[in-house]
Amino acid sequence: MKLAAPESGASNICGKATDQRVQFPPMKQTLVIKPTLFTELNLPESLLKGIEELGFTEMTDVQQIALPITLAGKDVAGQGRTGTGKTATFLITAINRLLTTDPKPGRTNHHPRALIIAPTRELAVQISDDAAKLAKHTDLKLHTVYGGVDYEKQRLGFENGVDILIGTPGRLIDYLKKRVYSLTKADMLIIDEADRMFDLGFINDLRFMLHRLPKYDQRQSLMFSATLSHRVLEMAYEHMNEPEKLRAEEGDLTASGITESMYHTSMEDKFPLLVHLLREGDVKRGMIFINEKRTGERVARNLARYGFSVGILSGDVRQQKRTRILEDFTNGKLQLLVATDVASRGLHIDGVTHVFNYDLPEDAENYVHRIGRTARAGAKGTAISFSCERFCFGLPDIETYISRQVPICHIEHEMLQIGKPSTPEATAEGLKKEDQAEKHDQPKSGGRPGGRPGGNRNGRGGPSRGRR
């Protein structure tokens, strides 16, 4: 029996929550973790081969709990710490389901069997790359759509048929409205980073697509989120079939392999302190998070002048350039990546040894997502944060959210003596030499992560893209 969303007193799913909160019926929870190998899951040989080639043998905590349930065809609303293997969980489930069940009667090439919705272009690309590797030895056809790239080229990708469709809401809806594809024969729905969907104002887009899928009891639905907030649970009850609530790990929200520290510093001392820490630390691959694009441009340009190979990633950089910068960073051509929160979720880049919060995030949850770019899949990492007079007011919320204090480090005078830049005219990757070069990198389809022209649907929702 389907658990329906409450009809009265619930939070407004399109806006702010009311004071009165509905108590949802408790979902089932599984907290016992038992060591499990992928070979014990009775997966198809073609899928197991893809898993083995990725070097996966033992399952993560999230996978140990979720996969036996999702592979059995049950709906799941899952919560887990960043970097815990949620992407592989739902991809393995989707590929297994498509390989072991027959397509629905009447399905054609233009009826995807699985739909995966992601909030940002970077996350959609990341999911697509992982899916291609896992499905490498199968006959499944994958297609990914998102804004900021050639519209017609992506449309032509449907002509060869699609089994698994991955994309951001804006571009998915554009093609759906033009009847490029249909969702009426879908066997599976996956929503990744559900809480981020709400933050970016995608709730109307989600509802539009959900109402064009088969009924909740005629498909399997998986929803993964960093936090199972009231809004996320409300959607789970409305559009899923008795979803099971899973949280694999209790305790700290941050990964255990991260060494955290905090420096209280003035804004003018942040850059010399950063240069000192980069020089003295064993920073093989580092990410530097800032809150505003203009700050990132200045930091990236100055780091290049001091001899660091650095790229910048923000919402205003053209999609092709963003993809190339991420590839260069992943391949080791760039040592450092300066980024806004567009890179704080969903990106899995192996070997990130250090994360620097040059600006403390204004949203406490983003602290966890940012530092989660390091120490992924059981590795070790270092997270260093700067608390300056402008952004220090967010520190109490961060420490309340993670339920502990971040260790404080003392600044010595010599740590701020970094000398003159070695290459005064150097320019970071992603920036032109002209101060206003990024104005030419505005994507033609608009600034929204999903690529819909003119911002959010109905002229609503989501934070301003100008500062990001």
CSV table of C-alpha atoms in Angstrom, one decimal:
chain,number,residue,atom,x,y,z
A,1,MET,CA,0.0,0.0,0.0
A,2,LYS,CA,1.3,3.4,-0.9
A,3,LEU,CA,2.0,5.9,1.9
A,4,ALA,CA,0.3,9.1,0.8
A,5,ALA,CA,1.6,12.6,1.6
A,6,PRO,CA,-0.4,14.4,4.3
A,7,GLU,CA,-3.2,16.7,3.0
A,8,SER,CA,-3.1,19.3,5.7
A,9,GLY,CA,-0.5,20.9,8.0
A,10,ALA,CA,2.4,19.9,5.9
A,11,SER,CA,5.2,22.1,4.8
A,12,ASN,CA,4.7,24.0,1.6
A,13,ILE,CA,6.8,21.9,-0.8
A,14,CYS,CA,7.2,24.9,-3.2
A,15,GLY,CA,8.1,27.4,-0.6
A,16,LYS,CA,8.8,27.9,3.1
A,17,ALA,CA,7.7,25.4,5.6
A,18,THR,CA,4.8,26.2,8.0
A,19,ASP,CA,5.2,26.1,11.7
A,20,GLN,CA,3.2,23.0,12.1
A,21,ARG,CA,5.1,19.8,11.0
A,22,VAL,CA,3.5,16.5,10.1
A,23,GLN,CA,4.8,13.4,11.8
A,24,PHE,CA,5.3,10.9,9.0
A,25,PRO,CA,4.8,7.2,9.7
A,26,PRO,CA,8.1,5.7,10.5
A,27,MET,CA,10.0,4.1,7.6
A,28,LYS,CA,11.9,0.9,8.1
A,29,GLN,CA,15.6,1.5,9.0
A,30,THR,CA,18.5,-0.8,8.6
A,31,LEU,CA,21.6,0.0,10.7
A,32,VAL,CA,23.5,-3.3,10.9
A,33,ILE,CA,26.5,-3.4,8.7
A,34,LYS,CA,27.9,-6.8,7.6
A,35,PRO,CA,31.0,-7.1,5.4
A,36,THR,CA,30.0,-8.1,1.9
A,37,LEU,CA,31.8,-8.6,-1.4
A,38,PHE,CA,30.3,-7.7,-4.8
A,39,THR,CA,30.7,-11.3,-5.9
A,40,GLU,CA,28.1,-12.4,-3.3
A,41,LEU,CA,25.3,-10.4,-4.8
A,42,ASN,CA,24.5,-12.7,-7.7
A,43,LEU,CA,25.0,-10.0,-10.3
A,44,PRO,CA,25.1,-10.7,-14.1
A,45,GLU,CA,28.6,-11.6,-15.3
A,46,SER,CA,28.8,-8.6,-17.6
A,47,LEU,CA,28.1,-6.2,-14.7
A,48,LEU,CA,30.5,-8.0,-12.4
A,49,LYS,CA,33.2,-7.6,-15.0
A,50,GLY,CA,32.7,-3.8,-15.1
A,51,ILE,CA,32.8,-3.6,-11.3
A,52,GLU,CA,36.0,-5.6,-11.2
A,53,GLU,CA,37.7,-3.5,-13.9
A,54,LEU,CA,37.0,-0.4,-11.7
A,55,GLY,CA,38.9,-2.1,-8.9
A,56,PHE,CA,35.9,-2.6,-6.6
A,57,THR,CA,35.9,-5.7,-4.4
A,58,GLU,CA,34.6,-4.9,-1.0
A,59,MET,CA,31.4,-2.9,-0.6
A,60,THR,CA,31.3,0.4,1.3
A,61,ASP,CA,29.0,0.7,4.3
A,62,VAL,CA,26.2,2.3,2.3
A,63,GLN,CA,26.5,-0.4,-0.4
A,64,GLN,CA,26.5,-3.2,2.2
A,65,ILE,CA,23.1,-2.1,3.5
A,66,ALA,CA,21.4,-0.6,0.4
A,67,LEU,CA,22.3,-3.1,-2.4
A,68,PRO,CA,20.6,-6.2,-1.0
A,69,ILE,CA,17.4,-4.1,-0.6
A,70,THR,CA,17.5,-2.2,-3.9
A,71,LEU,CA,18.5,-5.3,-5.9
A,72,ALA,CA,15.4,-6.9,-4.5
A,73,GLY,CA,13.3,-4.2,-6.2
A,74,LYS,CA,12.3,-2.2,-3.2
A,75,ASP,CA,12.1,1.6,-3.1
A,76,VAL,CA,14.7,3.4,-1.0
A,77,ALA,CA,15.2,6.9,0.4
A,78,GLY,CA,18.8,6.8,1.3
A,79,GLN,CA,21.1,9.1,3.3
A,80,GLY,CA,24.8,8.8,3.7
A,81,ARG,CA,28.0,10.7,4.1
A,82,THR,CA,29.6,12.2,1.0
A,83,GLY,CA,32.0,9.8,-0.7
A,84,THR,CA,30.4,6.7,0.6
A,85,GLY,CA,29.6,5.0,-2.7
A,86,LYS,CA,25.9,6.1,-3.3
A,87,THR,CA,26.5,6.6,-7.0
A,88,ALA,CA,27.7,3.1,-7.6
A,89,THR,CA,24.8,1.8,-5.4
A,90,PHE,CA,22.1,3.1,-7.7
A,91,LEU,CA,24.0,2.5,-10.9
A,92,ILE,CA,24.6,-1.1,-10.1
A,93,THR,CA,20.9,-1.5,-9.1
A,94,ALA,CA,19.7,0.1,-12.4
A,95,ILE,CA,22.0,-1.9,-14.6
A,96,ASN,CA,21.1,-5.1,-12.9
A,97,ARG,CA,17.4,-4.4,-13.1
A,98,LEU,CA,17.6,-3.7,-16.8
A,99,LEU,CA,19.7,-6.8,-17.5
A,100,THR,CA,17.5,-9.2,-15.6
A,101,THR,CA,14.0,-8.0,-16.4
A,102,ASP,CA,12.2,-7.7,-19.7
A,103,PRO,CA,11.2,-4.3,-21.2
A,104,LYS,CA,7.6,-3.2,-20.8
A,105,PRO,CA,5.3,-4.2,-23.7
A,106,GLY,CA,5.2,-1.6,-26.4
A,107,ARG,CA,8.6,0.0,-25.5
A,108,THR,CA,10.5,1.5,-28.4
A,109,ASN,CA,14.0,3.1,-28.7
A,110,HIS,CA,12.6,6.4,-27.6
A,111,HIS,CA,11.3,5.1,-24.3
A,112,PRO,CA,14.1,5.0,-21.7
A,113,ARG,CA,13.9,2.2,-19.2
A,114,ALA,CA,15.7,4.1,-16.4
A,115,LEU,CA,15.8,7.9,-15.7
A,116,ILE,CA,18.5,9.4,-13.5
A,117,ILE,CA,18.0,13.1,-12.5
A,118,ALA,CA,20.9,15.1,-11.1
A,119,PRO,CA,20.8,18.8,-10.0
A,120,THR,CA,24.0,20.0,-11.8
A,121,ARG,CA,25.8,19.4,-15.0
A,122,GLU,CA,29.0,18.3,-13.3
A,123,LEU,CA,27.1,15.7,-11.3
A,124,ALA,CA,25.3,14.5,-14.4
A,125,VAL,CA,28.6,14.1,-16.3
A,126,GLN,CA,30.1,12.3,-13.3
A,127,ILE,CA,27.2,9.8,-13.1
A,128,SER,CA,27.4,9.3,-16.9
A,129,ASP,CA,31.1,8.5,-16.8
A,130,ASP,CA,30.6,6.0,-13.9
A,131,ALA,CA,27.6,4.4,-15.7
A,132,ALA,CA,29.6,3.9,-18.9
A,133,LYS,CA,32.3,2.1,-17.1
A,134,LEU,CA,30.0,-0.2,-15.2
A,135,ALA,CA,27.9,-1.0,-18.3
A,136,LYS,CA,31.0,-1.3,-20.5
A,137,HIS,CA,30.4,-5.1,-21.2
A,138,THR,CA,26.6,-4.9,-21.6
A,139,ASP,CA,24.5,-3.9,-24.6
A,140,LEU,CA,22.8,-1.1,-22.6
A,141,LYS,CA,22.7,2.3,-24.3
A,142,LEU,CA,23.3,5.4,-22.2
A,143,HIS,CA,22.6,9.1,-23.0
A,144,THR,CA,23.3,12.2,-21.0
A,145,VAL,CA,21.7,15.6,-21.5
A,146,TYR,CA,22.4,18.9,-19.7
A,147,GLY,CA,22.5,22.6,-20.5
A,148,GLY,CA,25.4,24.7,-21.8
A,149,VAL,CA,26.3,22.5,-24.7
A,150,ASP,CA,24.9,22.0,-28.3
A,151,TYR,CA,21.2,21.3,-28.1
A,152,GLU,CA,20.8,19.6,-31.5
A,153,LYS,CA,23.8,17.4,-30.9
A,154,GLN,CA,22.3,16.1,-27.7
A,155,ARG,CA,18.9,15.6,-29.4
A,156,LEU,CA,20.5,13.4,-32.1
A,157,GLY,CA,21.8,11.2,-29.3
A,158,PHE,CA,18.3,9.8,-28.8
A,159,GLU,CA,18.0,8.5,-32.4
A,160,ASN,CA,20.2,5.4,-31.6
A,161,GLY,CA,18.0,4.4,-28.7
A,162,VAL,CA,18.3,5.0,-25.0
A,163,ASP,CA,18.1,2.5,-22.1
A,164,ILE,CA,19.4,4.8,-19.3
A,165,LEU,CA,18.8,8.5,-19.6
A,166,ILE,CA,20.8,10.8,-17.3
A,167,GLY,CA,20.3,14.6,-17.1
A,168,THR,CA,19.5,17.8,-15.4
A,169,PRO,CA,15.9,18.8,-15.1
A,170,GLY,CA,15.9,21.8,-17.5
A,171,ARG,CA,17.2,20.0,-20.5
A,172,LEU,CA,15.3,16.8,-19.7
A,173,ILE,CA,12.0,18.7,-19.8
A,174,ASP,CA,12.9,20.5,-23.0
A,175,TYR,CA,13.3,17.2,-24.9
A,176,LEU,CA,10.3,15.7,-23.1
A,177,LYS,CA,8.0,18.5,-24.1
A,178,LYS,CA,9.1,18.2,-27.7
A,179,ARG,CA,8.4,14.5,-27.6
A,180,VAL,CA,12.0,13.5,-28.3
A,181,TYR,CA,11.5,10.7,-25.8
A,182,SER,CA,8.8,9.4,-23.5
A,183,LEU,CA,8.8,8.2,-19.9
A,184,THR,CA,5.7,6.0,-20.1
A,185,LYS,CA,7.7,2.7,-20.3
A,186,ALA,CA,10.3,3.5,-17.6
A,187,ASP,CA,11.1,0.8,-15.2
A,188,MET,CA,13.2,2.8,-12.8
A,189,LEU,CA,13.6,6.4,-11.4
A,190,ILE,CA,16.6,7.7,-9.6
A,191,ILE,CA,16.9,11.1,-8.0
A,192,ASP,CA,20.4,12.0,-6.8
A,193,GLU,CA,21.1,14.9,-4.4
A,194,ALA,CA,17.4,15.4,-3.7
A,195,ASP,CA,18.0,18.1,-1.1
A,196,ARG,CA,20.1,20.0,-3.6
A,197,MET,CA,17.1,19.9,-6.0
A,198,PHE,CA,15.1,21.8,-3.5
A,199,ASP,CA,17.9,24.3,-2.9
A,200,LEU,CA,18.1,25.1,-6.6
A,201,GLY,CA,14.4,25.5,-7.1
A,202,PHE,CA,13.8,22.3,-9.1
A,203,ILE,CA,10.7,21.1,-7.3
A,204,ASN,CA,8.3,22.1,-10.1
A,205,ASP,CA,10.5,20.4,-12.7
A,206,LEU,CA,10.7,17.2,-10.6
A,207,ARG,CA,6.9,17.1,-10.3
A,208,PHE,CA,6.5,17.7,-14.0
A,209,MET,CA,8.6,14.6,-14.8
A,210,LEU,CA,7.3,12.4,-12.0
A,211,HIS,CA,3.7,12.8,-13.2
A,212,ARG,CA,4.7,11.5,-16.6
A,213,LEU,CA,6.3,8.3,-15.3
A,214,PRO,CA,4.4,5.1,-14.7
A,215,LYS,CA,2.6,4.9,-11.4
A,216,TYR,CA,4.6,4.4,-8.2
A,217,ASP,CA,3.8,0.7,-8.0
A,218,GLN,CA,4.8,0.1,-11.6
A,219,ARG,CA,8.4,1.2,-11.3
A,220,GLN,CA,11.3,1.1,-8.8
A,221,SER,CA,12.3,4.5,-7.3
A,222,LEU,CA,15.5,5.4,-5.5
A,223,MET,CA,16.1,8.7,-3.9
A,224,PHE,CA,19.5,9.6,-2.4
A,225,SER,CA,20.2,12.7,-0.4
A,226,ALA,CA,22.8,14.1,1.9
A,227,THR,CA,20.1,14.9,4.4
A,228,LEU,CA,16.6,13.4,4.6
A,229,SER,CA,14.9,16.6,5.4
A,230,HIS,CA,11.1,17.1,5.8
A,231,ARG,CA,10.8,18.2,2.2
A,232,VAL,CA,12.7,15.2,0.9
A,233,LEU,CA,10.6,12.8,2.9
A,234,GLU,CA,7.4,14.5,1.8
A,235,MET,CA,8.3,13.8,-1.8
A,236,ALA,CA,9.3,10.2,-1.0
A,237,TYR,CA,5.9,9.5,0.5
A,238,GLU,CA,4.1,11.1,-2.4
A,239,HIS,CA,5.9,9.5,-5.3
A,240,MET,CA,7.5,6.3,-4.0
A,241,ASN,CA,6.1,2.8,-3.1
A,242,GLU,CA,6.6,2.3,0.7
A,243,PRO,CA,10.1,3.5,0.6
A,244,GLU,CA,12.6,2.2,3.0
A,245,LYS,CA,14.7,4.8,4.8
A,246,LEU,CA,18.3,3.9,5.0
A,247,ARG,CA,21.2,5.5,6.8
A,248,ALA,CA,24.3,3.5,6.8
A,249,GLU,CA,26.4,5.4,9.3
A,250,GLU,CA,25.8,7.0,12.6
A,251,GLY,CA,28.1,9.6,14.3
A,252,ASP,CA,30.2,12.2,12.5
A,253,LEU,CA,28.8,13.5,9.2
A,254,THR,CA,32.4,14.0,7.9
A,255,ALA,CA,34.5,11.1,6.8
A,256,SER,CA,36.8,9.6,9.4
A,257,GLY,CA,39.9,9.9,7.2
A,258,ILE,CA,39.8,13.7,7.1
A,259,THR,CA,42.2,15.7,9.3
A,260,GLU,CA,40.5,19.1,9.9
A,261,SER,CA,41.9,22.4,11.2
A,262,MET,CA,40.9,26.1,11.4
A,263,TYR,CA,42.9,29.3,11.2
A,264,HIS,CA,41.4,32.5,12.5
A,265,THR,CA,42.8,35.2,10.2
A,266,SER,CA,42.0,38.6,8.7
A,267,MET,CA,40.9,38.8,5.1
A,268,GLU,CA,44.2,40.4,4.0
A,269,ASP,CA,46.2,37.6,5.5
A,270,LYS,CA,44.3,34.7,3.9
A,271,PHE,CA,46.2,34.6,0.7
A,272,PRO,CA,49.7,34.7,2.1
A,273,LEU,CA,48.7,32.0,4.6
A,274,LEU,CA,47.3,29.9,1.8
A,275,VAL,CA,50.5,30.2,-0.2
A,276,HIS,CA,52.6,29.2,2.9
A,277,LEU,CA,50.4,26.1,3.5
A,278,LEU,CA,50.6,25.1,-0.1
A,279,ARG,CA,54.4,25.4,-0.1
A,280,GLU,CA,54.9,23.6,3.2
A,281,GLY,CA,52.3,21.0,2.9
A,282,ASP,CA,52.4,17.9,0.7
A,283,VAL,CA,49.6,19.2,-1.5
A,284,LYS,CA,49.6,16.8,-4.5
A,285,ARG,CA,46.1,17.8,-5.6
A,286,GLY,CA,44.1,20.5,-3.8
A,287,MET,CA,40.7,22.1,-4.0
A,288,ILE,CA,40.2,25.7,-2.8
A,289,PHE,CA,36.6,26.7,-2.1
A,290,ILE,CA,35.4,30.3,-2.2
A,291,ASN,CA,31.9,31.9,-1.9
A,292,GLU,CA,32.0,34.4,-4.8
A,293,LYS,CA,33.2,34.2,-8.4
A,294,ARG,CA,35.2,37.4,-8.2
A,295,THR,CA,37.1,36.2,-5.2
A,296,GLY,CA,37.9,33.0,-7.0
A,297,GLU,CA,39.2,34.9,-10.0
A,298,ARG,CA,41.5,36.9,-7.9
A,299,VAL,CA,42.8,33.9,-5.9
A,300,ALA,CA,43.4,31.8,-9.0
A,301,ARG,CA,45.2,34.5,-10.8
A,302,ASN,CA,47.4,35.3,-7.9
A,303,LEU,CA,48.2,31.6,-7.3
A,304,ALA,CA,49.3,31.3,-10.9
A,305,ARG,CA,51.6,34.3,-10.4
A,306,TYR,CA,53.2,32.4,-7.5
A,307,GLY,CA,54.0,29.5,-9.7
A,308,PHE,CA,51.1,27.1,-9.0
A,309,SER,CA,49.3,25.3,-11.8
A,310,VAL,CA,45.7,26.2,-11.1
A,311,GLY,CA,42.3,26.2,-12.7
A,312,ILE,CA,39.0,27.9,-11.7
A,313,LEU,CA,35.5,26.4,-11.8
A,314,SER,CA,32.4,28.5,-11.4
A,315,GLY,CA,28.9,28.6,-12.8
A,316,ASP,CA,29.9,31.2,-15.4
A,317,VAL,CA,32.6,29.2,-17.1
A,318,ARG,CA,31.4,27.6,-20.3
A,319,GLN,CA,30.6,23.9,-20.1
A,320,GLN,CA,33.2,22.8,-22.5
A,321,LYS,CA,35.9,24.7,-20.6
A,322,ARG,CA,34.6,23.4,-17.3
A,323,THR,CA,34.8,19.8,-18.5
A,324,ARG,CA,38.4,20.3,-19.8
A,325,ILE,CA,39.5,21.9,-16.6
A,326,LEU,CA,38.1,19.0,-14.6
A,327,GLU,CA,39.9,16.6,-16.9
A,328,ASP,CA,43.2,18.4,-16.5
A,329,PHE,CA,42.8,18.5,-12.7
A,330,THR,CA,41.9,14.8,-12.6
A,331,ASN,CA,44.8,13.9,-14.8
A,332,GLY,CA,47.3,15.9,-12.8
A,333,LYS,CA,47.9,18.7,-15.3
A,334,LEU,CA,46.6,21.1,-12.7
A,335,GLN,CA,47.7,21.0,-9.1
A,336,LEU,CA,45.0,23.2,-7.7
A,337,LEU,CA,41.3,23.9,-8.5
A,338,VAL,CA,39.6,27.1,-7.2
A,339,ALA,CA,35.9,26.5,-7.1
A,340,THR,CA,32.6,27.8,-5.9
A,341,ASP,CA,30.0,25.4,-4.4
A,342,VAL,CA,29.2,24.2,-8.0
A,343,ALA,CA,32.0,21.7,-7.3
A,344,SER,CA,31.2,20.8,-3.7
A,345,ARG,CA,28.7,18.0,-4.5
A,346,GLY,CA,28.8,14.9,-6.6
A,347,LEU,CA,32.3,15.2,-8.1
A,348,HIS,CA,34.5,12.2,-7.4
A,349,ILE,CA,38.1,13.0,-8.2
A,350,ASP,CA,40.7,10.5,-7.1
A,351,GLY,CA,43.7,11.7,-5.2
A,352,VAL,CA,42.5,15.0,-3.8
A,353,THR,CA,44.8,15.3,-0.8
A,354,HIS,CA,43.8,18.8,0.5
A,355,VAL,CA,40.6,20.9,0.6
A,356,PHE,CA,40.9,24.6,1.6
A,357,ASN,CA,37.9,26.6,2.7
A,358,TYR,CA,39.4,29.9,1.7
A,359,ASP,CA,35.9,31.3,2.6
A,360,LEU,CA,33.8,29.5,5.2
A,361,PRO,CA,30.6,28.4,3.5
A,362,GLU,CA,27.5,30.4,4.3
A,363,ASP,CA,25.5,27.1,4.4
A,364,ALA,CA,26.7,24.8,7.2
A,365,GLU,CA,25.8,21.7,5.1
A,366,ASN,CA,28.2,22.8,2.4
A,367,TYR,CA,31.1,22.5,4.8
A,368,VAL,CA,30.6,18.8,4.9
A,369,HIS,CA,30.2,18.6,1.1
A,370,ARG,CA,33.3,20.6,0.5
A,371,ILE,CA,35.7,18.7,2.7
A,372,GLY,CA,34.1,15.5,1.4
A,373,ARG,CA,36.0,16.0,-1.9
A,374,THR,CA,39.0,14.5,-0.1
A,375,ALA,CA,39.4,11.2,1.9
A,376,ARG,CA,37.0,9.5,-0.5
A,377,ALA,CA,36.6,5.7,-0.6
A,378,GLY,CA,38.6,5.1,2.6
A,379,ALA,CA,41.5,7.4,1.7
A,380,LYS,CA,43.1,10.0,3.9
A,381,GLY,CA,42.9,13.7,3.4
A,382,THR,CA,43.4,17.2,5.0
A,383,ALA,CA,40.8,20.0,5.3
A,384,ILE,CA,41.9,23.5,6.3
A,385,SER,CA,39.5,26.3,6.8
A,386,PHE,CA,40.1,30.1,7.2
A,387,SER,CA,37.7,32.0,9.5
A,388,CYS,CA,37.9,35.7,8.6
A,389,GLU,CA,36.0,38.7,9.8
A,390,ARG,CA,33.5,38.5,7.0
A,391,PHE,CA,32.6,34.8,7.1
A,392,CYS,CA,33.4,33.8,10.7
A,393,PHE,CA,29.7,34.3,11.6
A,394,GLY,CA,28.9,31.0,9.9
A,395,LEU,CA,31.3,29.0,12.2
A,396,PRO,CA,28.9,28.4,15.0
A,397,ASP,CA,26.3,26.9,12.6
A,398,ILE,CA,29.0,24.7,11.1
A,399,GLU,CA,30.2,23.3,14.4
A,400,THR,CA,26.6,22.8,15.5
A,401,TYR,CA,25.8,20.9,12.3
A,402,ILE,CA,28.9,18.6,12.7
A,403,SER,CA,28.3,18.3,16.5
A,404,ARG,CA,31.9,19.2,17.4
A,405,GLN,CA,34.5,22.0,17.2
A,406,VAL,CA,37.1,22.3,14.5
A,407,PRO,CA,40.6,22.3,15.9
A,408,ILE,CA,42.2,25.7,15.9
A,409,CYS,CA,45.8,26.3,14.6
A,410,HIS,CA,48.0,29.2,15.6
A,411,ILE,CA,49.5,31.6,12.9
A,412,GLU,CA,53.2,32.4,13.2
A,413,HIS,CA,54.5,35.7,11.8
A,414,GLU,CA,56.8,34.0,9.3
A,415,MET,CA,53.8,32.1,7.8
A,416,LEU,CA,52.7,35.3,6.2
A,417,GLN,CA,56.1,36.2,4.6
A,418,ILE,CA,55.8,34.7,1.1
A,419,GLY,CA,57.9,37.2,-0.9
A,420,LYS,CA,57.1,38.5,-4.4
A,421,PRO,CA,55.4,36.5,-7.1
A,422,SER,CA,57.7,34.7,-9.5
A,423,THR,CA,55.7,35.1,-12.6
A,424,PRO,CA,53.8,38.4,-12.5
A,425,GLU,CA,51.9,37.9,-15.8
A,426,ALA,CA,50.8,34.3,-15.2
A,427,THR,CA,47.1,33.4,-15.8
A,428,ALA,CA,45.1,30.6,-14.3
A,429,GLU,CA,43.3,28.0,-16.5
A,430,GLY,CA,39.8,29.1,-17.0
A,431,LEU,CA,40.7,32.8,-16.9
A,432,LYS,CA,41.8,35.1,-19.7
A,433,LYS,CA,44.3,37.8,-19.1
A,434,GLU,CA,41.7,40.5,-19.3
A,435,ASP,CA,40.0,41.3,-16.0
A,436,GLN,CA,36.5,40.9,-17.5
A,437,ALA,CA,37.2,37.8,-19.6
A,438,GLU,CA,34.6,35.7,-17.8
A,439,LYS,CA,31.9,37.9,-19.3
A,440,HIS,CA,32.6,36.1,-22.6
A,441,ASP,CA,32.1,32.7,-20.9
A,442,GLN,CA,28.5,33.1,-20.1
A,443,PRO,CA,26.6,30.0,-21.5
A,444,LYS,CA,24.1,31.0,-24.2
A,445,SER,CA,21.4,28.8,-22.6
A,446,GLY,CA,21.4,30.8,-19.4
A,447,GLY,CA,23.0,30.5,-16.0
A,448,ARG,CA,20.9,27.8,-14.4
A,449,PRO,CA,22.6,24.5,-13.8
A,450,GLY,CA,20.0,22.6,-15.8
A,451,GLY,CA,20.6,24.9,-18.8
A,452,ARG,CA,17.0,26.3,-19.2
A,453,PRO,CA,17.1,29.7,-20.8
A,454,GLY,CA,16.1,32.6,-18.5
A,455,GLY,CA,16.6,31.0,-15.1
A,456,ASN,CA,14.2,28.8,-13.3
A,457,ARG,CA,10.8,27.6,-14.6
A,458,ASN,CA,7.9,30.0,-13.9
A,459,GLY,CA,10.5,32.7,-13.1
A,460,ARG,CA,11.1,31.3,-9.6
A,461,GLY,CA,13.4,29.4,-7.4
A,462,GLY,CA,17.0,29.0,-6.8
A,463,PRO,CA,19.7,31.3,-5.6
A,464,SER,CA,21.2,34.0,-7.9
A,465,ARG,CA,23.8,32.6,-10.2
A,466,GLY,CA,25.7,36.0,-10.3
A,467,ARG,CA,27.7,35.5,-7.1
A,468,ARG,CA,28.5,31.8,-7.9
